[in-house]
Amino acid sequence: EVQLLESGGGLVQPGGSLRLSCAASGFTFSSYAMSWVRQAPGKGLEWVSAMSGSGVNTYYADSVKGRFTISRDNSKNTLYLQMNTLRAEDTAAYYCAKGHVRFFDYWGRGTLVSVSP
Amino acid sequence: QSVLTQPPSVSAAPGQKVTISCSGSSSNIGNNYVSWYQQLPGAAPKLLIYDNYKRPSGIPDRFSGSKSGTSATLGITGLQTGDEADYYCGTWDSSLIAAVFGGGTKLTVL
């Protein structure tokens, strides 16, 4: 059974940093691209970033480019999202999702990030 | 404002059929696969349709997908109260080099 478990969310001040983690199990992690998708309170889904299975290729939404960094440790079956220079508009539930270009077939339950003074 | 356009809401009675549209452009829907997601209240999104019309294992055939040109459609037949949820279309945008979603459609089963 595929499982994705996010962690690392919390309350942070504007300009601060957080690192999210996503522990994956139930599939060959290194064989699949992985993504982060966020959802602001009461709003729709917004794709944030993706990384290829090998970790060679990375992709970012314009809204986070230069501030967020995606990475993965295939030996630990874990995906990360380093978030720097956080803004109020980054407040959202952050979901880890398996997949990238064609579809996202499994999603974690999400971790909440709140950026507020 | 979302790259893909969906109606904010649709409604129908139990047992009836409903369709949800998703409109895009040649840089996204026109040249890439479309997927659909169901998000029940308080839950994470769940894949309903991938590659325009395919259903993952466990998704009932009451759910169907189609694509024509730069638009896609999700169909749900035999509506149940448990189908009340937000539905999102998604695809890749080759110009933005980004995954994109529609703004979401809230389905109410009256």
PDB file of N, CA, C and O in Angstrom, chain A residues 28-88:
ATOM      1  N   THR A  28       8.578   1.752  -5.190  1.00  0.00           N
ATOM      2  CA  THR A  28      10.001   1.993  -5.410  1.00  0.00           C
ATOM      3  C   THR A  28      10.211   3.490  -5.589  1.00  0.00           C
ATOM      4  O   THR A  28      10.082   4.039  -6.695  1.00  0.00           O
ATOM      5  N   PHE A  29      10.521   4.155  -4.503  1.00  0.00           N
ATOM      6  CA  PHE A  29      10.549   5.621  -4.439  1.00  0.00           C
ATOM      7  C   PHE A  29      11.429   6.221  -5.534  1.00  0.00           C
ATOM      8  O   PHE A  29      11.036   7.172  -6.208  1.00  0.00           O
ATOM      9  N   SER A  30      12.600   5.668  -5.737  1.00  0.00           N
ATOM     10  CA  SER A  30      13.569   6.261  -6.662  1.00  0.00           C
ATOM     11  C   SER A  30      13.123   6.181  -8.126  1.00  0.00           C
ATOM     12  O   SER A  30      13.720   6.817  -8.990  1.00  0.00           O
ATOM     13  N   SER A  31      12.091   5.414  -8.399  1.00  0.00           N
ATOM     14  CA  SER A  31      11.625   5.249  -9.776  1.00  0.00           C
ATOM     15  C   SER A  31      10.591   6.289 -10.197  1.00  0.00           C
ATOM     16  O   SER A  31      10.188   6.329 -11.370  1.00  0.00           O
ATOM     17  N   TYR A  32      10.156   7.117  -9.270  1.00  0.00           N
ATOM     18  CA  TYR A  32       9.049   8.026  -9.564  1.00  0.00           C
ATOM     19  C   TYR A  32       9.367   9.477  -9.261  1.00  0.00           C
ATOM     20  O   TYR A  32       9.973   9.790  -8.231  1.00  0.00           O
ATOM     21  N   ALA A  33       8.895  10.352 -10.146  1.00  0.00           N
ATOM     22  CA  ALA A  33       8.918  11.775  -9.847  1.00  0.00           C
ATOM     23  C   ALA A  33       7.957  12.045  -8.693  1.00  0.00           C
ATOM     24  O   ALA A  33       6.953  11.345  -8.528  1.00  0.00           O
ATOM     25  N   MET A  34       8.275  13.042  -7.914  1.00  0.00           N
ATOM     26  CA  MET A  34       7.448  13.432  -6.777  1.00  0.00           C
ATOM     27  C   MET A  34       7.211  14.934  -6.819  1.00  0.00           C
ATOM     28  O   MET A  34       8.044  15.692  -7.335  1.00  0.00           O
ATOM     29  N   SER A  35       6.092  15.355  -6.250  1.00  0.00           N
ATOM     30  CA  SER A  35       5.715  16.761  -6.301  1.00  0.00           C
ATOM     31  C   SER A  35       5.200  17.260  -4.957  1.00  0.00           C
ATOM     32  O   SER A  35       4.819  16.477  -4.092  1.00  0.00           O
ATOM     33  N   TRP A  36       5.194  18.562  -4.836  1.00  0.00           N
ATOM     34  CA  TRP A  36       4.513  19.261  -3.743  1.00  0.00           C
ATOM     35  C   TRP A  36       3.394  20.101  -4.361  1.00  0.00           C
ATOM     36  O   TRP A  36       3.615  20.817  -5.342  1.00  0.00           O
ATOM     37  N   VAL A  37       2.221  20.000  -3.763  1.00  0.00           N
ATOM     38  CA  VAL A  37       1.056  20.771  -4.187  1.00  0.00           C
ATOM     39  C   VAL A  37       0.481  21.421  -2.938  1.00  0.00           C
ATOM     40  O   VAL A  37       0.384  20.768  -1.897  1.00  0.00           O
ATOM     41  N   ARG A  38       0.103  22.687  -3.034  1.00  0.00           N
ATOM     42  CA  ARG A  38      -0.432  23.356  -1.843  1.00  0.00           C
ATOM     43  C   ARG A  38      -1.852  23.858  -2.084  1.00  0.00           C
ATOM     44  O   ARG A  38      -2.312  23.983  -3.215  1.00  0.00           O
ATOM     45  N   GLN A  39      -2.514  24.135  -0.966  1.00  0.00           N
ATOM     46  CA  GLN A  39      -3.893  24.613  -1.016  1.00  0.00           C
ATOM     47  C   GLN A  39      -4.088  25.640   0.094  1.00  0.00           C
ATOM     48  O   GLN A  39      -4.096  25.283   1.276  1.00  0.00           O
ATOM     49  N   ALA A  40      -4.215  26.885  -0.289  1.00  0.00           N
ATOM     50  CA  ALA A  40      -4.486  27.944   0.685  1.00  0.00           C
ATOM     51  C   ALA A  40      -5.883  27.742   1.275  1.00  0.00           C
ATOM     52  O   ALA A  40      -6.743  27.122   0.645  1.00  0.00           O
ATOM     53  N   PRO A  41      -6.122  28.233   2.472  1.00  0.00           N
ATOM     54  CA  PRO A  41      -7.418  28.031   3.129  1.00  0.00           C
ATOM     55  C   PRO A  41      -8.579  28.480   2.241  1.00  0.00           C
ATOM     56  O   PRO A  41      -8.616  29.623   1.778  1.00  0.00           O
ATOM     57  N   GLY A  42      -9.514  27.574   1.985  1.00  0.00           N
ATOM     58  CA  GLY A  42     -10.677  27.890   1.187  1.00  0.00           C
ATOM     59  C   GLY A  42     -10.432  28.070  -0.299  1.00  0.00           C
ATOM     60  O   GLY A  42     -11.328  28.483  -1.036  1.00  0.00           O
ATOM     61  N   LYS A  43      -9.215  27.766  -0.752  1.00  0.00           N
ATOM     62  CA  LYS A  43      -8.849  27.982  -2.157  1.00  0.00           C
ATOM     63  C   LYS A  43      -8.591  26.659  -2.866  1.00  0.00           C
ATOM     64  O   LYS A  43      -8.732  25.587  -2.289  1.00  0.00           O
ATOM     65  N   GLY A  44      -8.209  26.754  -4.146  1.00  0.00           N
ATOM     66  CA  GLY A  44      -7.966  25.569  -4.954  1.00  0.00           C
ATOM     67  C   GLY A  44      -6.548  25.054  -4.845  1.00  0.00           C
ATOM     68  O   GLY A  44      -5.737  25.547  -4.061  1.00  0.00           O
ATOM     69  N   LEU A  45      -6.259  24.044  -5.649  1.00  0.00           N
ATOM     70  CA  LEU A  45      -4.949  23.421  -5.643  1.00  0.00           C
ATOM     71  C   LEU A  45      -3.953  24.242  -6.453  1.00  0.00           C
ATOM     72  O   LEU A  45      -4.290  24.768  -7.520  1.00  0.00           O
ATOM     73  N   GLU A  46      -2.728  24.333  -5.953  1.00  0.00           N
ATOM     74  CA  GLU A  46      -1.650  25.021  -6.663  1.00  0.00           C
ATOM     75  C   GLU A  46      -0.411  24.137  -6.638  1.00  0.00           C
ATOM     76  O   GLU A  46       0.128  23.847  -5.563  1.00  0.00           O
ATOM     77  N   TRP A  47       0.056  23.720  -7.798  1.00  0.00           N
ATOM     78  CA  TRP A  47       1.295  22.961  -7.883  1.00  0.00           C
ATOM     79  C   TRP A  47       2.463  23.852  -7.488  1.00  0.00           C
ATOM     80  O   TRP A  47       2.520  25.023  -7.900  1.00  0.00           O
ATOM     81  N   VAL A  48       3.387  23.312  -6.692  1.00  0.00           N
ATOM     82  CA  VAL A  48       4.502  24.095  -6.174  1.00  0.00           C
ATOM     83  C   VAL A  48       5.828  23.692  -6.816  1.00  0.00           C
ATOM     84  O   VAL A  48       6.588  24.544  -7.288  1.00  0.00           O
ATOM     85  N   SER A  49       6.123  22.401  -6.813  1.00  0.00           N
ATOM     86  CA  SER A  49       7.437  21.961  -7.272  1.00  0.00           C
ATOM     87  C   SER A  49       7.418  20.475  -7.556  1.00  0.00           C
ATOM     88  O   SER A  49       6.549  19.748  -7.047  1.00  0.00           O
ATOM     89  N   ALA A  50       8.363  20.014  -8.360  1.00  0.00           N
ATOM     90  CA  ALA A  50       8.491  18.594  -8.661  1.00  0.00           C
ATOM     91  C   ALA A  50       9.961  18.244  -8.858  1.00  0.00           C
ATOM     92  O   ALA A  50      10.784  19.103  -9.189  1.00  0.00           O
ATOM     93  N   MET A  51      10.250  16.973  -8.645  1.00  0.00           N
ATOM     94  CA  MET A  51      11.612  16.474  -8.838  1.00  0.00           C
ATOM     95  C   MET A  51      11.547  15.097  -9.477  1.00  0.00           C
ATOM     96  O   MET A  51      10.721  14.262  -9.086  1.00  0.00           O
ATOM     97  N   SER A  52      12.405  14.842 -10.422  1.00  0.00           N
ATOM     98  CA  SER A  52      12.468  13.540 -11.075  1.00  0.00           C
ATOM     99  C   SER A  52      12.929  12.473 -10.088  1.00  0.00           C
ATOM    100  O   SER A  52      13.483  12.784  -9.025  1.00  0.00           O
ATOM    101  N   GLY A  53      12.730  11.221 -10.445  1.00  0.00           N
ATOM    102  CA  GLY A  53      13.082  10.120  -9.569  1.00  0.00           C
ATOM    103  C   GLY A  53      14.560  10.088  -9.208  1.00  0.00           C
ATOM    104  O   GLY A  53      14.936   9.769  -8.071  1.00  0.00           O
ATOM    105  N   SER A  54      15.395  10.434 -10.161  1.00  0.00           N
ATOM    106  CA  SER A  54      16.840  10.441  -9.939  1.00  0.00           C
ATOM    107  C   SER A  54      17.308  11.656  -9.165  1.00  0.00           C
ATOM    108  O   SER A  54      18.413  11.672  -8.621  1.00  0.00           O
ATOM    109  N   GLY A  55      16.463  12.684  -9.134  1.00  0.00           N
ATOM    110  CA  GLY A  55      16.841  13.925  -8.468  1.00  0.00           C
ATOM    111  C   GLY A  55      17.559  14.906  -9.380  1.00  0.00           C
ATOM    112  O   GLY A  55      17.920  15.995  -8.944  1.00  0.00           O
ATOM    113  N   VAL A  56      17.749  14.527 -10.624  1.00  0.00           N
ATOM    114  CA  VAL A  56      18.502  15.383 -11.542  1.00  0.00           C
ATOM    115  C   VAL A  56      17.696  16.602 -11.974  1.00  0.00           C
ATOM    116  O   VAL A  56      18.217  17.711 -12.068  1.00  0.00           O
ATOM    117  N   ASN A  57      16.407  16.385 -12.259  1.00  0.00           N
ATOM    118  CA  ASN A  57      15.568  17.461 -12.792  1.00  0.00           C
ATOM    119  C   ASN A  57      14.621  18.011 -11.738  1.00  0.00           C
ATOM    120  O   ASN A  57      13.967  17.252 -11.016  1.00  0.00           O
ATOM    121  N   THR A  58      14.559  19.334 -11.663  1.00  0.00           N
ATOM    122  CA  THR A  58      13.651  19.991 -10.729  1.00  0.00           C
ATOM    123  C   THR A  58      12.819  21.036 -11.470  1.00  0.00           C
ATOM    124  O   THR A  58      13.252  21.585 -12.485  1.00  0.00           O
ATOM    125  N   TYR A  59      11.633  21.276 -10.944  1.00  0.00           N
ATOM    126  CA  TYR A  59      10.689  22.206 -11.547  1.00  0.00           C
ATOM    127  C   TYR A  59      10.017  23.002 -10.430  1.00  0.00           C
ATOM    128  O   TYR A  59       9.736  22.460  -9.365  1.00  0.00           O
ATOM    129  N   TYR A  60       9.760  24.284 -10.704  1.00  0.00           N
ATOM    130  CA  TYR A  60       9.165  25.145  -9.695  1.00  0.00           C
ATOM    131  C   TYR A  60       8.087  26.043 -10.312  1.00  0.00           C
ATOM    132  O   TYR A  60       8.214  26.491 -11.456  1.00  0.00           O
ATOM    133  N   ALA A  61       7.067  26.334  -9.523  1.00  0.00           N
ATOM    134  CA  ALA A  61       6.110  27.359  -9.906  1.00  0.00           C
ATOM    135  C   ALA A  61       6.784  28.721  -9.788  1.00  0.00           C
ATOM    136  O   ALA A  61       7.663  28.914  -8.936  1.00  0.00           O
ATOM    137  N   ASP A  62       6.390  29.642 -10.627  1.00  0.00           N
ATOM    138  CA  ASP A  62       6.990  30.977 -10.579  1.00  0.00           C
ATOM    139  C   ASP A  62       6.836  31.622  -9.208  1.00  0.00           C
ATOM    140  O   ASP A  62       7.690  32.394  -8.778  1.00  0.00           O
ATOM    141  N   SER A  63       5.749  31.309  -8.526  1.00  0.00           N
ATOM    142  CA  SER A  63       5.450  31.943  -7.235  1.00  0.00           C
ATOM    143  C   SER A  63       6.453  31.564  -6.140  1.00  0.00           C
ATOM    144  O   SER A  63       6.531  32.248  -5.117  1.00  0.00           O
ATOM    145  N   VAL A  64       7.199  30.487  -6.346  1.00  0.00           N
ATOM    146  CA  VAL A  64       8.140  30.042  -5.300  1.00  0.00           C
ATOM    147  C   VAL A  64       9.578  29.966  -5.795  1.00  0.00           C
ATOM    148  O   VAL A  64      10.491  29.705  -5.001  1.00  0.00           O
ATOM    149  N   LYS A  65       9.778  30.197  -7.082  1.00  0.00           N
ATOM    150  CA  LYS A  65      11.117  30.075  -7.666  1.00  0.00           C
ATOM    151  C   LYS A  65      12.081  31.024  -6.976  1.00  0.00           C
ATOM    152  O   LYS A  65      11.780  32.194  -6.755  1.00  0.00           O
ATOM    153  N   GLY A  66      13.230  30.497  -6.581  1.00  0.00           N
ATOM    154  CA  GLY A  66      14.229  31.304  -5.898  1.00  0.00           C
ATOM    155  C   GLY A  66      14.068  31.332  -4.392  1.00  0.00           C
ATOM    156  O   GLY A  66      14.973  31.772  -3.671  1.00  0.00           O
ATOM    157  N   ARG A  67      12.933  30.868  -3.888  1.00  0.00           N
ATOM    158  CA  ARG A  67      12.708  30.843  -2.436  1.00  0.00           C
ATOM    159  C   ARG A  67      12.596  29.418  -1.900  1.00  0.00           C
ATOM    160  O   ARG A  67      12.994  29.145  -0.767  1.00  0.00           O
ATOM    161  N   PHE A  68      12.034  28.524  -2.691  1.00  0.00           N
ATOM    162  CA  PHE A  68      11.834  27.131  -2.263  1.00  0.00           C
ATOM    163  C   PHE A  68      12.824  26.227  -3.003  1.00  0.00           C
ATOM    164  O   PHE A  68      13.156  26.469  -4.161  1.00  0.00           O
ATOM    165  N   THR A  69      13.245  25.163  -2.324  1.00  0.00           N
ATOM    166  CA  THR A  69      14.133  24.168  -2.942  1.00  0.00           C
ATOM    167  C   THR A  69      13.608  22.772  -2.648  1.00  0.00           C
ATOM    168  O   THR A  69      13.419  22.412  -1.477  1.00  0.00           O
ATOM    169  N   ILE A  70      13.377  22.015  -3.694  1.00  0.00           N
ATOM    170  CA  ILE A  70      12.946  20.630  -3.541  1.00  0.00           C
ATOM    171  C   ILE A  70      14.163  19.716  -3.577  1.00  0.00           C
ATOM    172  O   ILE A  70      15.139  19.986  -4.299  1.00  0.00           O
ATOM    173  N   SER A  71      14.123  18.662  -2.802  1.00  0.00           N
ATOM    174  CA  SER A  71      15.210  17.688  -2.814  1.00  0.00           C
ATOM    175  C   SER A  71      14.644  16.338  -2.381  1.00  0.00           C
ATOM    176  O   SER A  71      13.509  16.248  -1.921  1.00  0.00           O
ATOM    177  N   ARG A  72      15.443  15.302  -2.527  1.00  0.00           N
ATOM    178  CA  ARG A  72      15.013  13.977  -2.115  1.00  0.00           C
ATOM    179  C   ARG A  72      16.227  13.167  -1.699  1.00  0.00           C
ATOM    180  O   ARG A  72      17.342  13.371  -2.182  1.00  0.00           O
ATOM    181  N   ASP A  73      15.976  12.205  -0.792  1.00  0.00           N
ATOM    182  CA  ASP A  73      17.000  11.255  -0.379  1.00  0.00           C
ATOM    183  C   ASP A  73      16.423   9.882  -0.688  1.00  0.00           C
ATOM    184  O   ASP A  73      15.576   9.369   0.069  1.00  0.00           O
ATOM    185  N   ASN A  74      16.831   9.297  -1.784  1.00  0.00           N
ATOM    186  CA  ASN A  74      16.274   8.013  -2.204  1.00  0.00           C
ATOM    187  C   ASN A  74      16.676   6.874  -1.274  1.00  0.00           C
ATOM    188  O   ASN A  74      16.005   5.850  -1.223  1.00  0.00           O
ATOM    189  N   SER A  75      17.762   7.057  -0.519  1.00  0.00           N
ATOM    190  CA  SER A  75      18.152   6.017   0.445  1.00  0.00           C
ATOM    191  C   SER A  75      17.213   6.008   1.650  1.00  0.00           C
ATOM    192  O   SER A  75      17.108   5.009   2.352  1.00  0.00           O
ATOM    193  N   LYS A  76      16.543   7.131   1.863  1.00  0.00           N
ATOM    194  CA  LYS A  76      15.605   7.239   2.990  1.00  0.00           C
ATOM    195  C   LYS A  76      14.151   7.305   2.530  1.00  0.00           C
ATOM    196  O   LYS A  76      13.251   7.488   3.351  1.00  0.00           O
ATOM    197  N   ASN A  77      13.926   7.187   1.228  1.00  0.00           N
ATOM    198  CA  ASN A  77      12.566   7.279   0.674  1.00  0.00           C
ATOM    199  C   ASN A  77      11.839   8.535   1.160  1.00  0.00           C
ATOM    200  O   ASN A  77      10.675   8.489   1.572  1.00  0.00           O
ATOM    201  N   THR A  78      12.547   9.646   1.110  1.00  0.00           N
ATOM    202  CA  THR A  78      11.998  10.880   1.655  1.00  0.00           C
ATOM    203  C   THR A  78      12.173  12.036   0.678  1.00  0.00           C
ATOM    204  O   THR A  78      13.241  12.200   0.084  1.00  0.00           O
ATOM    205  N   LEU A  79      11.117  12.827   0.562  1.00  0.00           N
ATOM    206  CA  LEU A  79      11.092  14.035  -0.256  1.00  0.00           C
ATOM    207  C   LEU A  79      11.093  15.238   0.688  1.00  0.00           C
ATOM    208  O   LEU A  79      10.485  15.179   1.764  1.00  0.00           O
ATOM    209  N   TYR A  80      11.767  16.300   0.280  1.00  0.00           N
ATOM    210  CA  TYR A  80      11.854  17.501   1.110  1.00  0.00           C
ATOM    211  C   TYR A  80      11.425  18.739   0.336  1.00  0.00           C
ATOM    212  O   TYR A  80      11.486  18.778  -0.892  1.00  0.00           O
ATOM    213  N   LEU A  81      11.033  19.764   1.098  1.00  0.00           N
ATOM    214  CA  LEU A  81      10.810  21.085   0.519  1.00  0.00           C
ATOM    215  C   LEU A  81      11.358  22.110   1.510  1.00  0.00           C
ATOM    216  O   LEU A  81      10.797  22.277   2.597  1.00  0.00           O
ATOM    217  N   GLN A  82      12.465  22.728   1.140  1.00  0.00           N
ATOM    218  CA  GLN A  82      13.033  23.794   1.945  1.00  0.00           C
ATOM    219  C   GLN A  82      12.389  25.092   1.520  1.00  0.00           C
ATOM    220  O   GLN A  82      12.476  25.484   0.343  1.00  0.00           O
ATOM    221  N   MET A  83      11.746  25.770   2.457  1.00  0.00           N
ATOM    222  CA  MET A  83      11.015  27.000   2.154  1.00  0.00           C
ATOM    223  C   MET A  83      11.671  28.165   2.889  1.00  0.00           C
ATOM    224  O   MET A  83      11.693  28.180   4.133  1.00  0.00           O
ATOM    225  N   ASN A  84      12.205  29.104   2.148  1.00  0.00           N
ATOM    226  CA  ASN A  84      12.851  30.285   2.715  1.00  0.00           C
ATOM    227  C   ASN A  84      12.083  31.545   2.363  1.00  0.00           C
ATOM    228  O   ASN A  84      11.247  31.539   1.451  1.00  0.00           O
ATOM    229  N   THR A  85      12.377  32.607   3.058  1.00  0.00           N
ATOM    230  CA  THR A  85      11.749  33.911   2.819  1.00  0.00           C
ATOM    231  C   THR A  85      10.234  33.768   2.687  1.00  0.00           C
ATOM    232  O   THR A  85       9.610  34.213   1.721  1.00  0.00           O
ATOM    233  N   LEU A  86       9.652  33.134   3.666  1.00  0.00           N
ATOM    234  CA  LEU A  86       8.222  32.845   3.608  1.00  0.00           C
ATOM    235  C   LEU A  86       7.383  34.112   3.698  1.00  0.00           C
ATOM    236  O   LEU A  86       7.739  35.086   4.381  1.00  0.00           O
ATOM    237  N   ARG A  87       6.271  34.074   2.978  1.00  0.00           N
ATOM    238  CA  ARG A  87       5.345  35.198   2.915  1.00  0.00           C
ATOM    239  C   ARG A  87       3.967  34.763   3.409  1.00  0.00           C
ATOM    240  O   ARG A  87       3.665  33.558   3.426  1.00  0.00           O
ATOM    241  N   ALA A  88       3.135  35.714   3.727  1.00  0.00           N
ATOM    242  CA  ALA A  88       1.777  35.399   4.179  1.00  0.00           C
ATOM    243  C   ALA A  88       1.033  34.555   3.149  1.00  0.00           C
ATOM    244  O   ALA A  88       0.274  33.644   3.500  1.00  0.00           O
TER     245      ALA A  88
END
